[in-house]
mmCIF file of C-alpha atoms and ligand atoms in Angstrom:
data_model
loop_
_atom_site.group_PDB
_atom_site.id
_atom_site.type_symbol
_atom_site.label_atom_id
_atom_site.label_comp_id
_atom_site.label_asym_id
_atom_site.label_seq_id
_atom_site.Cartn_x
_atom_site.Cartn_y
_atom_site.Cartn_z
ATOM 1 C CA MET A 4 -53.684 27.483 79.649
ATOM 2 C CA ILE A 5 -52.308 24.811 82.078
ATOM 3 C CA ASN A 6 -50.208 23.528 79.090
ATOM 4 C CA ALA A 7 -48.958 26.956 78.295
ATOM 5 C CA CYS A 8 -47.525 27.257 81.925
ATOM 6 C CA LYS A 9 -46.057 23.933 81.841
ATOM 7 C CA LYS A 10 -42.116 24.051 81.279
ATOM 8 C CA LYS A 11 -41.069 21.978 78.531
ATOM 9 C CA ILE A 12 -38.281 19.562 79.442
ATOM 10 C CA LYS A 13 -35.285 20.143 77.113
ATOM 11 C CA THR A 14 -34.308 17.214 75.012
ATOM 12 C CA ILE A 15 -30.634 16.536 74.340
ATOM 13 C CA LEU A 16 -29.730 14.172 71.409
ATOM 14 C CA ILE A 17 -26.417 12.242 71.881
ATOM 15 C CA ILE A 18 -24.792 10.765 68.700
ATOM 16 C CA ALA A 19 -22.189 8.209 69.550
ATOM 17 C CA GLY A 20 -21.454 4.638 68.329
ATOM 18 C CA GLY A 21 -19.232 1.992 67.512
ATOM 19 C CA SER A 22 -16.835 1.579 70.433
ATOM 20 C CA GLY A 23 -16.533 2.250 74.183
ATOM 21 C CA GLY A 24 -14.286 5.238 73.484
ATOM 22 C CA HIS A 25 -17.196 7.204 72.163
ATOM 23 C CA VAL A 26 -20.168 5.551 73.928
ATOM 24 C CA PHE A 27 -18.917 5.699 77.519
ATOM 25 C CA PRO A 28 -18.148 9.401 77.639
ATOM 26 C CA GLY A 29 -21.501 10.063 75.886
ATOM 27 C CA LEU A 30 -23.098 7.997 78.683
ATOM 28 C CA SER A 31 -21.359 9.859 81.403
ATOM 29 C CA VAL A 32 -22.812 13.174 80.104
ATOM 30 C CA ALA A 33 -26.251 11.680 79.604
ATOM 31 C CA ARG A 34 -26.296 10.470 83.245
ATOM 32 C CA TYR A 35 -25.438 13.912 84.514
ATOM 33 C CA LEU A 36 -27.925 15.642 82.156
ATOM 34 C CA MET A 37 -30.726 13.205 83.178
ATOM 35 C CA ASN A 38 -29.889 13.726 86.843
ATOM 36 C CA HIS A 39 -30.337 17.469 86.368
ATOM 37 C CA GLY A 40 -33.871 17.103 84.868
ATOM 38 C CA TYR A 41 -32.985 16.925 81.119
ATOM 39 C CA LYS A 42 -34.341 14.327 78.607
ATOM 40 C CA VAL A 43 -31.644 12.443 76.654
ATOM 41 C CA VAL A 44 -32.179 10.444 73.490
ATOM 42 C CA TRP A 45 -29.572 8.591 71.440
ATOM 43 C CA LEU A 46 -28.649 7.869 67.935
ATOM 44 C CA GLY A 47 -26.310 4.823 67.237
ATOM 45 C CA SER A 48 -26.151 1.766 65.199
ATOM 46 C CA LYS A 49 -27.602 -1.628 65.903
ATOM 47 C CA GLU A 50 -24.579 -3.927 65.527
ATOM 48 C CA ASN A 51 -22.302 -2.019 68.137
ATOM 49 C CA ILE A 52 -21.889 -1.780 71.820
ATOM 50 C CA GLU A 53 -24.442 1.115 72.213
ATOM 51 C CA SER A 54 -27.430 -1.068 71.274
ATOM 52 C CA GLN A 55 -26.846 -3.009 74.550
ATOM 53 C CA LEU A 56 -25.474 -0.386 76.809
ATOM 54 C CA VAL A 57 -27.609 2.716 76.191
ATOM 55 C CA PRO A 58 -30.976 0.961 76.984
ATOM 56 C CA ARG A 59 -29.492 -0.284 80.193
ATOM 57 C CA HIS A 60 -29.216 3.370 81.339
ATOM 58 C CA GLY A 61 -32.857 3.990 80.577
ATOM 59 C CA ILE A 62 -32.042 6.147 77.612
ATOM 60 C CA ASP A 63 -34.305 5.699 74.387
ATOM 61 C CA ILE A 64 -31.970 4.766 71.464
ATOM 62 C CA LYS A 65 -32.871 4.620 67.682
ATOM 63 C CA PHE A 66 -30.544 3.218 64.969
ATOM 64 C CA ILE A 67 -29.276 4.309 61.620
ATOM 65 C CA TYR A 68 -27.443 2.117 59.283
ATOM 66 C CA MET A 69 -23.786 3.074 58.762
ATOM 67 C CA LYS A 70 -20.643 1.097 58.558
ATOM 68 C CA GLY A 71 -16.900 1.774 58.114
ATOM 69 C CA TRP A 72 -15.518 1.469 54.525
ATOM 70 C CA ARG A 73 -12.426 -0.639 54.557
ATOM 71 C CA GLY A 74 -11.605 -2.523 51.202
ATOM 72 C CA LYS A 75 -9.400 -2.493 48.291
ATOM 73 C CA ASN A 76 -11.609 -1.320 45.335
ATOM 74 C CA ILE A 77 -11.612 2.500 45.562
ATOM 75 C CA TYR A 78 -14.694 3.038 43.268
ATOM 76 C CA LYS A 79 -16.748 0.233 45.035
ATOM 77 C CA LYS A 80 -15.808 1.929 48.336
ATOM 78 C CA LEU A 81 -16.964 5.400 47.123
ATOM 79 C CA VAL A 82 -20.257 4.248 45.657
ATOM 80 C CA THR A 83 -21.021 2.162 48.747
ATOM 81 C CA LEU A 84 -20.021 5.010 51.217
ATOM 82 C CA LEU A 85 -22.107 7.536 49.211
ATOM 83 C CA PHE A 86 -25.233 5.291 49.059
ATOM 84 C CA LEU A 87 -24.886 4.416 52.786
ATOM 85 C CA MET A 88 -24.423 8.211 53.658
ATOM 86 C CA PHE A 89 -27.581 9.136 51.895
ATOM 87 C CA LEU A 90 -29.623 6.297 53.248
ATOM 88 C CA SER A 91 -28.323 7.046 56.872
ATOM 89 C CA ILE A 92 -28.911 10.823 56.632
ATOM 90 C CA TYR A 93 -32.430 10.126 55.515
ATOM 91 C CA GLN A 94 -33.003 7.762 58.485
ATOM 92 C CA ALA A 95 -31.394 10.203 60.845
ATOM 93 C CA LEU A 96 -33.718 12.998 59.513
ATOM 94 C CA LYS A 97 -36.767 10.904 60.198
ATOM 95 C CA ILE A 98 -35.719 10.183 63.592
ATOM 96 C CA ILE A 99 -34.667 13.671 64.578
ATOM 97 C CA LYS A 100 -37.973 15.203 63.284
ATOM 98 C CA TYR A 101 -39.702 12.566 65.483
ATOM 99 C CA TRP A 102 -37.756 13.451 68.754
ATOM 100 C CA LYS A 103 -37.392 17.214 68.025
ATOM 101 C CA PRO A 104 -34.215 17.602 70.225
ATOM 102 C CA ASP A 105 -33.285 21.116 71.423
ATOM 103 C CA ILE A 106 -29.465 20.486 70.864
ATOM 104 C CA ALA A 107 -27.243 17.579 69.808
ATOM 105 C CA LEU A 108 -23.763 16.364 71.119
ATOM 106 C CA SER A 109 -21.861 14.238 68.814
ATOM 107 C CA MET A 110 -19.203 12.055 70.570
ATOM 108 C CA GLY A 111 -18.108 10.321 67.320
ATOM 109 C CA GLY A 112 -18.049 6.808 65.694
ATOM 110 C CA TYR A 113 -19.336 5.905 62.239
ATOM 111 C CA VAL A 114 -22.931 7.150 63.028
ATOM 112 C CA ALA A 115 -21.478 10.701 63.799
ATOM 113 C CA GLY A 116 -20.995 11.907 60.210
ATOM 114 C CA PRO A 117 -24.540 11.302 58.816
ATOM 115 C CA SER A 118 -26.443 11.918 62.036
ATOM 116 C CA SER A 119 -24.615 15.203 62.682
ATOM 117 C CA LEU A 120 -25.293 16.372 59.096
ATOM 118 C CA ALA A 121 -29.113 15.613 59.656
ATOM 119 C CA VAL A 122 -28.933 17.749 62.867
ATOM 120 C CA VAL A 123 -27.535 20.566 60.935
ATOM 121 C CA LEU A 124 -30.052 20.271 58.178
ATOM 122 C CA CYS A 125 -32.819 20.396 60.783
ATOM 123 C CA ARG A 126 -31.266 23.691 62.006
ATOM 124 C CA ILE A 127 -30.549 22.177 65.584
ATOM 125 C CA PRO A 128 -27.489 23.417 67.251
ATOM 126 C CA LEU A 129 -24.666 20.781 67.040
ATOM 127 C CA ILE A 130 -21.815 20.440 69.567
ATOM 128 C CA ILE A 131 -18.976 17.953 68.769
ATOM 129 C CA HIS A 132 -16.602 16.476 71.040
ATOM 130 C CA GLU A 133 -13.118 15.216 69.986
ATOM 131 C CA GLN A 134 -11.513 12.782 72.472
ATOM 132 C CA ASN A 135 -8.084 12.260 70.743
ATOM 133 C CA ARG A 136 -4.961 14.279 70.587
ATOM 134 C CA VAL A 137 -5.479 14.679 66.786
ATOM 135 C CA ILE A 138 -8.619 15.625 65.124
ATOM 136 C CA GLY A 139 -10.524 12.987 63.136
ATOM 137 C CA LEU A 140 -11.741 13.355 59.725
ATOM 138 C CA THR A 141 -15.388 13.364 60.596
ATOM 139 C CA ASN A 142 -14.862 16.033 63.213
ATOM 140 C CA ARG A 143 -12.722 18.142 60.892
ATOM 141 C CA TYR A 144 -15.626 18.452 58.541
ATOM 142 C CA LEU A 145 -18.301 18.793 61.173
ATOM 143 C CA SER A 146 -16.331 21.604 62.798
ATOM 144 C CA PHE A 147 -17.589 23.994 60.193
ATOM 145 C CA PHE A 148 -21.267 23.451 60.984
ATOM 146 C CA ALA A 149 -20.780 23.077 64.870
ATOM 147 C CA ALA A 150 -22.115 25.697 67.281
ATOM 148 C CA LYS A 151 -19.531 24.560 69.737
ATOM 149 C CA ILE A 152 -16.391 22.304 69.616
ATOM 150 C CA PHE A 153 -15.045 20.628 72.738
ATOM 151 C CA GLN A 154 -11.959 18.707 73.015
ATOM 152 C CA GLY A 155 -10.419 16.075 75.431
ATOM 153 C CA PHE A 156 -6.841 17.398 75.321
ATOM 154 C CA PRO A 157 -5.518 20.749 74.679
ATOM 155 C CA ASP A 158 -4.250 22.303 71.359
ATOM 156 C CA VAL A 159 -6.004 19.820 68.980
ATOM 157 C CA ILE A 160 -8.475 22.092 67.338
ATOM 158 C CA ALA A 161 -7.905 25.879 66.899
ATOM 159 C CA ASN A 162 -11.281 27.104 68.078
ATOM 160 C CA ALA A 163 -12.288 24.439 70.509
ATOM 161 C CA ILE A 164 -12.758 24.536 74.367
ATOM 162 C CA THR A 165 -10.828 21.979 76.230
ATOM 163 C CA LEU A 166 -12.996 20.326 78.734
ATOM 164 C CA GLY A 167 -11.444 16.812 78.997
ATOM 165 C CA ASN A 168 -12.860 13.444 78.327
ATOM 166 C CA PRO A 169 -15.926 12.646 80.290
ATOM 167 C CA LEU A 170 -15.180 9.653 82.702
ATOM 168 C CA ARG A 171 -17.655 7.269 84.354
ATOM 169 C CA HIS A 172 -18.536 8.232 87.903
ATOM 170 C CA THR A 173 -17.295 4.788 89.090
ATOM 171 C CA ILE A 174 -13.912 5.650 87.842
ATOM 172 C CA LEU A 175 -14.038 9.112 89.464
ATOM 173 C CA SER A 176 -14.332 7.606 92.893
ATOM 174 C CA ILE A 177 -11.329 5.254 92.775
ATOM 175 C CA PRO A 178 -8.910 6.176 95.687
ATOM 176 C CA LYS A 179 -5.619 7.626 95.022
ATOM 177 C CA PRO A 180 -2.583 5.466 94.119
ATOM 178 C CA ILE A 181 -1.027 5.964 97.572
ATOM 179 C CA ASN A 182 -4.175 4.668 99.358
ATOM 180 C CA ARG A 183 -4.632 1.777 96.943
ATOM 181 C CA TRP A 184 -1.068 0.564 97.196
ATOM 182 C CA LYS A 185 -0.835 0.832 100.967
ATOM 183 C CA TYR A 186 -1.341 -2.820 102.003
ATOM 184 C CA ARG A 187 -0.528 -4.382 98.753
ATOM 185 C CA THR A 188 1.783 -7.467 98.761
ATOM 186 C CA GLY A 189 2.456 -10.467 96.427
ATOM 187 C CA PRO A 190 2.856 -10.750 92.746
ATOM 188 C CA ILE A 191 2.613 -7.748 90.529
ATOM 189 C CA ARG A 192 -1.061 -7.448 89.162
ATOM 190 C CA VAL A 193 -1.134 -6.646 85.447
ATOM 191 C CA LEU A 194 -4.363 -5.696 83.817
ATOM 192 C CA VAL A 195 -4.345 -6.339 79.904
ATOM 193 C CA MET A 196 -6.847 -4.269 77.894
ATOM 194 C CA GLY A 197 -7.130 -4.123 74.184
ATOM 195 C CA GLY A 198 -9.565 -1.153 73.720
ATOM 196 C CA SER A 199 -13.412 -2.128 73.396
ATOM 197 C CA ASN A 200 -12.867 -5.234 71.392
ATOM 198 C CA GLY A 201 -9.607 -6.764 72.723
ATOM 199 C CA ALA A 202 -6.398 -6.703 70.789
ATOM 200 C CA TYR A 203 -5.007 -9.828 68.883
ATOM 201 C CA ILE A 204 -1.396 -8.915 69.641
ATOM 202 C CA PHE A 205 -2.106 -9.042 73.464
ATOM 203 C CA ASN A 206 -3.961 -12.240 72.979
ATOM 204 C CA LYS A 207 -1.121 -13.887 71.203
ATOM 205 C CA VAL A 208 1.837 -12.546 73.342
ATOM 206 C CA VAL A 209 0.661 -12.068 76.987
ATOM 207 C CA PRO A 210 0.023 -15.859 77.696
ATOM 208 C CA LYS A 211 3.595 -16.415 76.782
ATOM 209 C CA ILE A 212 4.646 -13.603 79.157
ATOM 210 C CA PHE A 213 2.603 -15.288 81.961
ATOM 211 C CA GLU A 214 4.274 -18.543 81.092
ATOM 212 C CA GLN A 215 7.717 -16.846 81.601
ATOM 213 C CA LEU A 216 6.947 -15.003 84.748
ATOM 214 C CA PHE A 217 4.048 -16.759 86.361
ATOM 215 C CA SER A 218 5.290 -16.803 89.985
ATOM 216 C CA LYS A 219 5.813 -13.019 89.784
ATOM 217 C CA LEU A 220 2.626 -11.766 88.110
ATOM 218 C CA ILE A 221 -1.069 -12.037 88.350
ATOM 219 C CA ILE A 222 -2.924 -11.215 85.196
ATOM 220 C CA TRP A 223 -6.422 -9.954 84.413
ATOM 221 C CA HIS A 224 -6.741 -10.275 80.792
ATOM 222 C CA GLN A 225 -9.509 -8.726 78.556
ATOM 223 C CA SER A 226 -9.701 -10.804 75.508
ATOM 224 C CA GLY A 227 -12.513 -9.489 73.434
ATOM 225 C CA GLU A 228 -15.478 -11.774 72.707
ATOM 226 C CA LYS A 229 -14.063 -13.247 69.394
ATOM 227 C CA ASP A 230 -10.785 -14.569 70.979
ATOM 228 C CA PHE A 231 -11.996 -15.574 74.440
ATOM 229 C CA GLU A 232 -11.870 -19.394 74.097
ATOM 230 C CA ARG A 233 -8.515 -19.397 72.413
ATOM 231 C CA VAL A 234 -6.855 -16.992 74.940
ATOM 232 C CA LEU A 235 -8.353 -19.124 77.771
ATOM 233 C CA LYS A 236 -6.656 -22.342 76.025
ATOM 234 C CA ALA A 237 -3.439 -20.432 75.744
ATOM 235 C CA TYR A 238 -3.223 -19.781 79.461
ATOM 236 C CA ARG A 239 -4.510 -23.146 80.324
ATOM 237 C CA LYS A 240 -1.602 -24.602 78.304
ATOM 238 C CA THR A 241 0.831 -22.981 80.570
ATOM 239 C CA LYS A 242 -0.214 -25.608 83.049
ATOM 240 C CA GLN A 243 -0.714 -22.846 85.761
ATOM 241 C CA LYS A 244 -4.071 -23.142 87.487
ATOM 242 C CA ILE A 245 -4.070 -19.864 89.362
ATOM 243 C CA ASN A 246 -2.868 -16.257 88.900
ATOM 244 C CA TYR A 247 -4.868 -15.418 85.732
ATOM 245 C CA LYS A 248 -8.397 -14.401 84.825
ATOM 246 C CA ILE A 249 -9.687 -13.910 81.299
ATOM 247 C CA THR A 250 -12.751 -11.628 80.718
ATOM 248 C CA PRO A 251 -14.287 -11.081 77.270
ATOM 249 C CA PHE A 252 -15.208 -7.530 78.206
ATOM 250 C CA ILE A 253 -14.889 -5.917 81.775
ATOM 251 C CA ASP A 254 -18.106 -4.378 82.687
ATOM 252 C CA ASP A 255 -16.915 -2.911 86.080
ATOM 253 C CA ILE A 256 -13.580 -1.341 84.750
ATOM 254 C CA ALA A 257 -13.343 0.840 87.983
ATOM 255 C CA GLN A 258 -12.854 -2.469 89.845
ATOM 256 C CA ALA A 259 -10.204 -3.669 87.509
ATOM 257 C CA TYR A 260 -8.244 -0.244 87.626
ATOM 258 C CA SER A 261 -8.500 -0.323 91.447
ATOM 259 C CA TRP A 262 -7.027 -3.900 91.578
ATOM 260 C CA ALA A 263 -4.171 -3.247 89.018
ATOM 261 C CA ASP A 264 -0.583 -2.444 89.704
ATOM 262 C CA VAL A 265 0.246 -1.768 86.020
ATOM 263 C CA VAL A 266 -1.664 -1.957 82.750
ATOM 264 C CA ILE A 267 -0.725 -3.360 79.363
ATOM 265 C CA SER A 268 -2.968 -1.496 76.842
ATOM 266 C CA ARG A 269 -3.966 -0.030 73.597
ATOM 267 C CA SER A 270 -3.946 3.911 73.977
ATOM 268 C CA GLY A 271 -7.324 4.828 72.892
ATOM 269 C CA ALA A 272 -8.263 8.496 74.039
ATOM 270 C CA LEU A 273 -10.631 7.223 76.834
ATOM 271 C CA THR A 274 -8.342 4.461 78.172
ATOM 272 C CA VAL A 275 -5.575 7.048 78.394
ATOM 273 C CA SER A 276 -7.747 9.597 80.132
ATOM 274 C CA GLU A 277 -8.822 6.983 82.690
ATOM 275 C CA ILE A 278 -5.291 5.847 83.301
ATOM 276 C CA ILE A 279 -4.251 9.467 83.944
ATOM 277 C CA TYR A 280 -7.235 9.959 86.420
ATOM 278 C CA VAL A 281 -6.717 6.897 88.230
ATOM 279 C CA GLY A 282 -2.952 6.967 88.281
ATOM 280 C CA LEU A 283 -1.604 3.839 86.749
ATOM 281 C CA PRO A 284 1.700 2.929 85.120
ATOM 282 C CA ALA A 285 1.299 1.590 81.698
ATOM 283 C CA ILE A 286 2.874 -0.244 78.801
ATOM 284 C CA PHE A 287 1.031 1.279 75.729
ATOM 285 C CA VAL A 288 0.951 -0.412 72.466
ATOM 286 C CA PRO A 289 -0.861 1.996 69.963
ATOM 287 C CA PHE A 290 -3.187 0.687 67.393
ATOM 288 C CA PRO A 291 -0.845 0.647 64.367
ATOM 289 C CA TYR A 292 -3.297 1.048 61.603
ATOM 290 C CA HIS A 293 -4.349 4.623 61.939
ATOM 291 C CA LYS A 294 -2.848 6.820 59.308
ATOM 292 C CA ASP A 295 -2.739 9.883 61.918
ATOM 293 C CA LYS A 296 -1.130 7.658 64.674
ATOM 294 C CA GLN A 297 -3.769 9.008 67.032
ATOM 295 C CA GLN A 298 -3.082 6.415 69.709
ATOM 296 C CA TYR A 299 0.589 7.126 69.773
ATOM 297 C CA TRP A 300 -0.121 10.822 70.255
ATOM 298 C CA ASN A 301 -2.600 10.063 72.942
ATOM 299 C CA ALA A 302 0.001 8.161 74.957
ATOM 300 C CA LEU A 303 3.105 10.311 74.184
ATOM 301 C CA PRO A 304 2.671 12.752 77.182
ATOM 302 C CA LEU A 305 2.601 9.878 79.706
ATOM 303 C CA MET A 306 5.709 8.514 78.180
ATOM 304 C CA LYS A 307 7.475 11.899 78.356
ATOM 305 C CA LEU A 308 6.526 12.089 82.197
ATOM 306 C CA GLY A 309 7.916 8.613 82.810
ATOM 307 C CA SER A 310 4.707 7.025 83.839
ATOM 308 C CA ALA A 311 4.316 4.864 80.775
ATOM 309 C CA ILE A 312 6.301 3.385 78.065
ATOM 310 C CA ILE A 313 5.172 3.125 74.512
ATOM 311 C CA VAL A 314 6.033 -0.101 72.548
ATOM 312 C CA GLU A 315 5.346 -0.233 68.891
ATOM 313 C CA GLN A 316 3.381 -3.469 68.066
ATOM 314 C CA GLU A 317 6.191 -5.220 66.115
ATOM 315 C CA LYS A 318 8.408 -4.703 69.217
ATOM 316 C CA PHE A 319 5.842 -6.284 71.566
ATOM 317 C CA THR A 320 7.494 -9.651 72.237
ATOM 318 C CA SER A 321 7.230 -11.824 75.312
ATOM 319 C CA ASP A 322 11.040 -11.547 75.932
ATOM 320 C CA TYR A 323 11.135 -7.826 75.752
ATOM 321 C CA ILE A 324 7.892 -7.242 77.979
ATOM 322 C CA SER A 325 8.994 -9.750 80.437
ATOM 323 C CA ARG A 326 12.371 -7.939 80.997
ATOM 324 C CA VAL A 327 10.538 -4.588 81.387
ATOM 325 C CA LEU A 328 8.034 -6.054 83.936
ATOM 326 C CA GLU A 329 10.912 -7.876 85.844
ATOM 327 C CA SER A 330 12.685 -4.399 86.133
ATOM 328 C CA TRP A 331 9.655 -2.781 87.931
ATOM 329 C CA ASN A 332 8.661 -3.491 91.649
ATOM 330 C CA ARG A 333 5.704 -1.920 93.661
ATOM 331 C CA LYS A 334 7.928 0.979 94.767
ATOM 332 C CA THR A 335 8.800 2.015 91.143
ATOM 333 C CA LEU A 336 5.310 1.509 90.068
ATOM 334 C CA LEU A 337 3.840 3.762 92.644
ATOM 335 C CA VAL A 338 6.231 6.597 91.357
ATOM 336 C CA MET A 339 5.032 6.051 87.937
ATOM 337 C CA ALA A 340 1.342 6.127 89.130
ATOM 338 C CA LYS A 341 1.803 9.386 90.900
ATOM 339 C CA ARG A 342 3.425 10.945 87.787
ATOM 340 C CA ALA A 343 0.375 9.944 85.687
ATOM 341 C CA ARG A 344 -1.878 11.707 87.981
ATOM 342 C CA SER A 345 0.049 14.977 87.538
ATOM 343 C CA LEU A 346 -1.823 15.263 84.136
ATOM 344 C CA ILE A 347 -5.187 15.181 85.936
ATOM 345 C CA THR A 348 -7.801 17.703 84.638
ATOM 346 C CA PRO A 349 -11.083 18.751 86.394
ATOM 347 C CA ASN A 350 -14.240 16.564 86.066
ATOM 348 C CA ALA A 351 -15.070 16.678 82.324
ATOM 349 C CA THR A 352 -18.511 15.102 82.570
ATOM 350 C CA LYS A 353 -19.722 18.058 84.654
ATOM 351 C CA LEU A 354 -17.906 20.538 82.517
ATOM 352 C CA VAL A 355 -19.431 19.193 79.148
ATOM 353 C CA ALA A 356 -22.877 18.799 80.634
ATOM 354 C CA GLN A 357 -22.767 22.176 82.273
ATOM 355 C CA THR A 358 -21.666 23.911 79.101
ATOM 356 C CA ILE A 359 -24.470 22.425 77.228
ATOM 357 C CA ILE A 360 -26.974 23.469 79.861
ATOM 358 C CA GLN A 361 -25.488 26.992 79.749
ATOM 359 C CA TYR A 362 -25.745 27.240 76.084
ATOM 360 C CA LEU A 363 -29.371 26.176 76.084
ATOM 361 C CA LYS A 364 -30.180 28.807 78.795
ATOM 362 C CA GLU A 365 -28.245 31.556 76.914
ATOM 363 C CA LYS A 366 -29.860 30.756 73.517
ATOM 364 C CA LYS A 367 -33.342 30.235 75.255
ATOM 365 C CA TYR A 368 -33.899 26.997 73.171
HETATM 366 C C1 UD1 B 19 -9.214 0.932 66.945
HETATM 367 C C2 UD1 B 19 -9.750 2.275 67.067
HETATM 368 O O1 UD1 B 19 -10.094 2.971 66.022
HETATM 369 N N1 UD1 B 19 -9.760 2.669 68.355
HETATM 370 C C3 UD1 B 19 -10.397 4.116 68.854
HETATM 371 C C4 UD1 B 19 -11.608 4.001 69.570
HETATM 372 O O2 UD1 B 19 -11.069 3.291 70.799
HETATM 373 P P1 UD1 B 19 -11.837 2.333 71.763
HETATM 374 O O3 UD1 B 19 -13.124 2.635 71.918
HETATM 375 O O4 UD1 B 19 -11.468 0.844 71.424
HETATM 376 O O5 UD1 B 19 -10.859 2.782 73.005
HETATM 377 P P2 UD1 B 19 -10.744 3.814 74.160
HETATM 378 O O6 UD1 B 19 -9.584 3.623 74.910
HETATM 379 O O7 UD1 B 19 -10.980 5.175 73.566
HETATM 380 O O8 UD1 B 19 -12.261 3.388 75.029
HETATM 381 C C5 UD1 B 19 -12.468 2.048 75.509
HETATM 382 C C6 UD1 B 19 -13.348 2.313 76.585
HETATM 383 O O9 UD1 B 19 -13.891 1.048 76.836
HETATM 384 C C7 UD1 B 19 -13.728 0.882 78.245
HETATM 385 N N2 UD1 B 19 -13.611 -0.710 78.395
HETATM 386 C C8 UD1 B 19 -12.673 -1.385 77.612
HETATM 387 C C9 UD1 B 19 -12.528 -2.687 77.815
HETATM 388 C C10 UD1 B 19 -13.207 -3.420 78.723
HETATM 389 O O10 UD1 B 19 -13.246 -4.470 79.032
HETATM 390 N N3 UD1 B 19 -14.205 -2.657 79.506
HETATM 391 C C11 UD1 B 19 -14.304 -1.340 79.399
HETATM 392 O O11 UD1 B 19 -15.216 -0.712 80.081
HETATM 393 C C12 UD1 B 19 -12.573 1.555 78.618
HETATM 394 O O12 UD1 B 19 -12.701 1.750 80.088
HETATM 395 C C13 UD1 B 19 -12.806 2.738 77.897
HETATM 396 O O13 UD1 B 19 -13.623 3.701 78.439
HETATM 397 O O14 UD1 B 19 -12.049 5.237 69.922
HETATM 398 C C14 UD1 B 19 -11.166 6.162 70.725
HETATM 399 C C15 UD1 B 19 -11.815 7.492 71.019
HETATM 400 O O15 UD1 B 19 -12.074 8.203 69.982
HETATM 401 C C16 UD1 B 19 -9.911 6.323 69.853
HETATM 402 O O16 UD1 B 19 -8.902 6.937 70.765
HETATM 403 C C17 UD1 B 19 -9.245 5.045 69.557
HETATM 404 O O17 UD1 B 19 -8.180 5.158 68.746
#
């Protein structure tokens, strides 16, 4: 009798893995849902960023084995992919049957395909979220099975709801550019970000830019774990002891954004959304190996607005970027920062979480 009266806490399964661009927005939504009395569980993969980050937020995470399939031999690739696909769907099915979630939100990454198919096979409603300005292959197929489709930017998927990309609450509380810039003097502060794992091109070229402009710049360079020592050596070789800081991964990215005058960055969907929200001028170098050029499309509206420039990777040389940086001062940068903020959208974390909550209420799951 007592049990029958007890209200069951609804469980939301989040599927996201591989890189920050999928995991951080998932964590933002998870935090909101947990603060509103919902239980969140997570499916990811063991080798990636989510295995460390998610448990730190008090969320139960389980893993499936799924990898990317780059390689030259097409048959080998296909057989490996099929084998991995079946294995990971089987693993996901077992986990889902154990957790019995009421709904699943797939934020993408390698784990998204098999885990979301397992969700559909278990007849659990699936919501997918596309962060980029072009739809990825996995989401293209999953969209046929999804109960709802959310998108970060408008006009990407015909029947999707545009809710924006969920950002971390620490980023949402950064003051506006005009207030950040108010008492700022001294060299221009350049934040270098290569997506979740650092970018080799920045690691190779930016120390040379620093060598050319060291009296005019302070650099905070996110190198990725793999290249950290090499990048540190490259800066030390410049014989300058001050005005640079190298970090493999910046945990408190809000602090870095608040500090920066300008960002040199890849244009992953989340970084672009964060730069818009915070209001920061940028030099974007899109990841050049995506067939759909998603990072170029992510950055394009900012270039059109005049708050950023897009530099293709082969044109990212120390001479060219030094010239660009020298042509900017704090006054020009503030104008650019304000332009970026004109693309700001409402709080996507709240919108995504509230739409899920509403769906659960309407369907009485
Ligand atoms: C190479 C590749 O396939 N990249 C894709 C990947 O990007 P990836 O995850 O690398 O990049 P995103 O820009 O989307 O997200 C990076 C996230 O990590 C955070 N961060 C980064 C560095 C750091 O030191 N600290 C930190 O917190 C950023 O603030 C951001 O929240 O997923 C994105 C979202 O689908 C896509 O748009 C990208 O094209």
